[in-house]
């Protein structure tokens, strides 16, 4: 185990360029992700959120710079997949799931780095799968085929598979993209709990700034492949930063009950209509 | 906050006995069908031999003495080797078809449409052209494998599957083109060199090149090893169904897994094609049928497809032998007649899904 101050995942000057692309998809991004925190990656479409997750997970080799796990001398993309999978688990953007597997069978696939291609499933594997399914609250459907599940439930199957990998870093690509409001909040509550209670380092690429404001410990804002700023919701989610970033006027007010920033698009219109609202959230 | 309620879908709870039967039933049915197909294949022909007599001949029971030697010879030298080879061929084509569909995540990937069967036949044609090589030489399957591998590398290199959604279509187009090329080249070589052109052309369309036990003896090791390796890769194939990137992020060395599977499936196909000719649609249709009936888990799909493939090819061969008796049709013609409509059905279904 690494020292407590060591980041779980460190990105150093990570630069990625896709073949035949004119510009870098990711331009010298440096970030440290610590155990126990939920870090949101936000920014306009095409800013490099998904690329950052792919490069951090090691499936994409960077042009320069590196992504490395705590205590690892080799960068992520140089590690064999089976070793990577135990350091870091990825929950992809929800897409169609293949048919023919039960929830438990799909989650068991997350254990392949433990029992290998041919080895039998051990009691430890089964226990880990059971625990992962329990952690996302899917015990009641563990014998059911995954293609019969609703989007929110299917998303949780993929989260459970990631947990079964036994990795301490979780990378999530748009974990709430296809979910309704209830499932959005449930999923993010779950992720924050994994960070707080189990000490996971959770990184989530997200679009919904209000969900980011409510759930993230820190936010990294990207634009054009570059890191604009990184910090707490209060320091990063301000009208001064967001309006130019999204090329759209925003109004940021504190939540009337909880105090986290509320981001309201079309802020100028609201101000013009003489509604009495506090101008901007106070910086701490 | 502790637990988040999920609305459970209504689910039939199965008792332990129920689970056993639901798991074992597909295997039982497939084995039963295979047994019936095997018996029918030995029993039916120009001379019908009742199953009781086949039993006596095979186990040399005391009452076998009363059976004419000609019947014994038909069973041992003609029907049995052909039946066993056709069974192996059906197993090889169906299992490698299932594996290719899983490797490329493409419902149309099969040894025939990917051009691999034709590549193998080109290898055989080249081997036979070399003076001094008999059709029963043990190098024939090796040449077939090299031909198949050549086509696979060409098709795979050109289509680069998995990168984008169009690559799936490219893969099949490349396979069909490369397959047509290889098959024509093989036919050209046959016309130039082989005296028995008629027989060779019939082989290209899926007729047996040789009678007797040689095809069984020479192809059995490759097919058996290939099938067993593919069976063992069921879990790997399952993970591949979630896509290349997810599989890698879950801890699978995707490149290694893909190549092992491609080489194994090509070897299995080639060993069958070397003596059975290019037989289409078994590798395409049988895994689909198995998937429709029993689901997409490759740990089950592979063995079930293998059993089903053997039964279906045996029945197709029976038709090929009896439809125009005493003339024998190449079995590939029968599988194409039965399989092509199924192929159109798949195309329609795929079109509707998009």
Tab-separated table of C-alpha atoms in Angstrom, chain A residues 25-192:
chain	number	residue	atom	x	y	z
A	25	UNK	CA	-7.272	15.551	-28.312
A	26	UNK	CA	-5.605	15.993	-24.943
A	27	UNK	CA	-2.966	18.650	-24.409
A	28	UNK	CA	-0.533	18.345	-21.503
A	29	UNK	CA	-3.104	17.524	-18.839
A	30	UNK	CA	-1.768	17.003	-15.323
A	31	UNK	CA	-4.076	15.792	-12.572
A	32	UNK	CA	-3.852	13.866	-9.358
A	33	UNK	CA	-6.730	11.749	-8.169
A	34	UNK	CA	-6.731	10.712	-4.525
A	35	UNK	CA	-8.381	7.819	-2.782
A	36	UNK	CA	-11.674	8.729	-1.169
A	37	UNK	CA	-12.649	11.484	-3.567
A	38	UNK	CA	-15.097	11.798	-6.423
A	39	UNK	CA	-13.517	13.857	-9.158
A	40	UNK	CA	-15.796	15.035	-11.960
A	41	UNK	CA	-14.443	15.780	-15.423
A	42	UNK	CA	-16.636	18.376	-17.101
A	43	UNK	CA	-16.514	20.622	-20.109
A	44	UNK	CA	-18.170	21.266	-23.469
A	45	UNK	CA	-18.712	18.526	-26.041
A	46	UNK	CA	-15.467	17.373	-27.615
A	47	UNK	CA	-13.327	18.840	-24.845
A	48	UNK	CA	-11.556	15.541	-24.279
A	49	UNK	CA	-13.462	13.985	-21.366
A	50	UNK	CA	-13.731	10.518	-22.861
A	51	UNK	CA	-10.206	10.711	-24.281
A	52	UNK	CA	-8.907	11.552	-20.827
A	53	UNK	CA	-10.610	8.477	-19.361
A	54	UNK	CA	-9.332	6.237	-22.183
A	55	UNK	CA	-5.787	7.504	-21.818
A	56	UNK	CA	-5.928	7.234	-18.031
A	57	UNK	CA	-7.202	3.635	-18.309
A	58	UNK	CA	-4.285	2.723	-20.568
A	59	UNK	CA	-6.230	1.546	-23.636
A	60	UNK	CA	-4.915	4.613	-25.453
A	61	UNK	CA	-1.170	5.181	-25.640
A	62	UNK	CA	-0.340	8.855	-25.085
A	63	UNK	CA	1.793	10.857	-27.500
A	64	UNK	CA	3.747	12.154	-24.525
A	65	UNK	CA	3.371	12.355	-20.782
A	66	UNK	CA	2.057	9.507	-18.711
A	67	UNK	CA	-0.746	8.149	-16.566
A	68	UNK	CA	0.386	5.973	-13.701
A	69	UNK	CA	-1.114	4.292	-10.684
A	70	UNK	CA	0.151	4.690	-7.102
A	71	UNK	CA	3.504	2.969	-6.626
A	72	UNK	CA	3.725	1.895	-10.283
A	73	UNK	CA	6.948	2.493	-12.144
A	74	UNK	CA	5.408	1.710	-15.528
A	75	UNK	CA	2.800	3.933	-17.121
A	76	UNK	CA	-0.728	2.517	-17.374
A	77	UNK	CA	-0.622	1.734	-21.106
A	78	UNK	CA	2.561	-0.342	-20.710
A	79	UNK	CA	1.020	-2.663	-18.112
A	80	UNK	CA	-0.509	-5.951	-19.264
A	81	UNK	CA	-4.342	-5.727	-19.308
A	82	UNK	CA	-4.761	-8.251	-16.484
A	83	UNK	CA	-2.568	-6.143	-14.174
A	84	UNK	CA	-4.243	-2.909	-15.213
A	85	UNK	CA	-7.673	-4.359	-14.492
A	86	UNK	CA	-6.771	-4.888	-10.842
A	87	UNK	CA	-5.567	-1.297	-10.438
A	88	UNK	CA	-8.327	0.454	-12.269
A	89	UNK	CA	-11.827	-0.389	-13.457
A	90	UNK	CA	-13.762	1.401	-16.164
A	91	UNK	CA	-17.516	1.718	-16.439
A	92	UNK	CA	-18.191	2.542	-20.083
A	93	UNK	CA	-20.940	4.734	-21.388
A	94	UNK	CA	-24.112	2.701	-21.392
A	95	UNK	CA	-24.610	1.047	-24.739
A	96	UNK	CA	-26.425	-2.104	-25.740
A	97	UNK	CA	-25.406	-5.105	-23.667
A	98	UNK	CA	-24.939	-8.498	-25.315
A	99	UNK	CA	-27.683	-10.997	-24.662
A	100	UNK	CA	-27.475	-14.394	-23.054
A	101	UNK	CA	-25.914	-13.563	-19.686
A	102	UNK	CA	-27.421	-13.274	-16.260
A	103	UNK	CA	-26.457	-10.380	-13.998
A	104	UNK	CA	-24.220	-12.672	-11.937
A	105	UNK	CA	-22.516	-14.078	-15.048
A	106	UNK	CA	-21.853	-10.586	-16.420
A	107	UNK	CA	-20.386	-9.448	-13.092
A	108	UNK	CA	-18.265	-12.616	-12.906
A	109	UNK	CA	-16.544	-11.539	-16.128
A	110	UNK	CA	-14.931	-8.785	-14.060
A	111	UNK	CA	-12.960	-11.521	-12.264
A	112	UNK	CA	-11.116	-12.752	-15.350
A	113	UNK	CA	-7.834	-11.263	-14.166
A	114	UNK	CA	-8.130	-13.473	-11.066
A	115	UNK	CA	-9.092	-16.851	-12.514
A	116	UNK	CA	-7.620	-16.343	-15.967
A	117	UNK	CA	-8.926	-17.650	-19.279
A	118	UNK	CA	-9.430	-21.256	-18.266
A	119	UNK	CA	-9.253	-21.432	-14.471
A	120	UNK	CA	-12.292	-22.403	-12.396
A	121	UNK	CA	-14.297	-19.796	-10.513
A	122	UNK	CA	-13.039	-19.874	-6.929
A	123	UNK	CA	-15.098	-19.260	-3.772
A	124	UNK	CA	-13.257	-15.926	-3.514
A	125	UNK	CA	-14.526	-15.012	-6.993
A	126	UNK	CA	-18.087	-15.925	-6.069
A	127	UNK	CA	-17.886	-13.973	-2.817
A	128	UNK	CA	-16.523	-10.941	-4.617
A	129	UNK	CA	-19.312	-11.102	-7.203
A	130	UNK	CA	-21.932	-11.458	-4.486
A	131	UNK	CA	-20.502	-8.454	-2.626
A	132	UNK	CA	-20.346	-6.344	-5.788
A	133	UNK	CA	-23.952	-7.147	-6.663
A	134	UNK	CA	-25.012	-6.337	-3.096
A	135	UNK	CA	-23.099	-3.052	-3.184
A	136	UNK	CA	-25.160	-1.811	-6.133
A	137	UNK	CA	-28.372	-3.268	-4.685
A	138	UNK	CA	-29.088	-5.827	-7.412
A	139	UNK	CA	-29.397	-8.993	-5.286
A	140	UNK	CA	-33.010	-9.467	-6.303
A	141	UNK	CA	-32.209	-9.650	-10.022
A	142	UNK	CA	-28.847	-11.446	-9.951
A	143	UNK	CA	-30.256	-14.480	-11.785
A	144	UNK	CA	-32.010	-12.447	-14.435
A	145	UNK	CA	-30.813	-11.934	-18.029
A	146	UNK	CA	-29.153	-8.566	-18.521
A	147	UNK	CA	-31.001	-7.778	-21.738
A	148	UNK	CA	-34.294	-7.635	-19.823
A	149	UNK	CA	-33.068	-4.886	-17.474
A	150	UNK	CA	-33.911	-1.201	-17.709
A	151	UNK	CA	-31.156	1.306	-18.503
A	152	UNK	CA	-30.545	2.310	-14.912
A	153	UNK	CA	-30.327	-1.262	-13.703
A	154	UNK	CA	-28.071	-2.303	-16.597
A	155	UNK	CA	-25.770	0.593	-15.726
A	156	UNK	CA	-25.460	-0.806	-12.234
A	157	UNK	CA	-24.515	-4.220	-13.601
A	158	UNK	CA	-21.525	-2.588	-15.271
A	159	UNK	CA	-20.677	-0.787	-12.022
A	160	UNK	CA	-20.850	-4.093	-10.180
A	161	UNK	CA	-18.565	-5.707	-12.761
A	162	UNK	CA	-16.090	-2.867	-12.199
A	163	UNK	CA	-16.268	-3.404	-8.413
A	164	UNK	CA	-15.685	-7.140	-8.857
A	165	UNK	CA	-12.353	-6.306	-10.501
A	166	UNK	CA	-11.145	-5.332	-7.043
A	167	UNK	CA	-9.521	-2.130	-8.305
A	168	UNK	CA	-9.355	0.958	-6.110
A	169	UNK	CA	-9.685	3.408	-9.004
A	170	UNK	CA	-13.038	3.666	-10.791
A	171	UNK	CA	-13.320	5.559	-14.063
A	172	UNK	CA	-16.861	6.330	-15.187
A	173	UNK	CA	-17.771	7.631	-18.619
A	174	UNK	CA	-21.027	9.611	-18.345
A	175	UNK	CA	-22.486	7.424	-15.598
A	176	UNK	CA	-25.800	9.273	-15.744
A	177	UNK	CA	-26.141	9.841	-19.508
A	178	UNK	CA	-29.170	7.679	-20.190
A	179	UNK	CA	-30.770	7.703	-16.773
A	180	UNK	CA	-33.809	9.502	-15.480
A	181	UNK	CA	-33.500	11.904	-12.563
A	182	UNK	CA	-34.094	9.303	-9.880
A	183	UNK	CA	-31.462	6.931	-11.285
A	184	UNK	CA	-29.030	9.822	-11.834
A	185	UNK	CA	-29.160	10.704	-8.171
A	186	UNK	CA	-29.090	7.085	-7.026
A	187	UNK	CA	-26.067	6.282	-9.182
A	188	UNK	CA	-24.095	9.293	-8.046
A	189	UNK	CA	-25.029	8.708	-4.415
A	190	UNK	CA	-23.668	5.203	-4.853
A	191	UNK	CA	-20.437	6.445	-6.413
A	192	UNK	CA	-19.888	9.001	-3.696
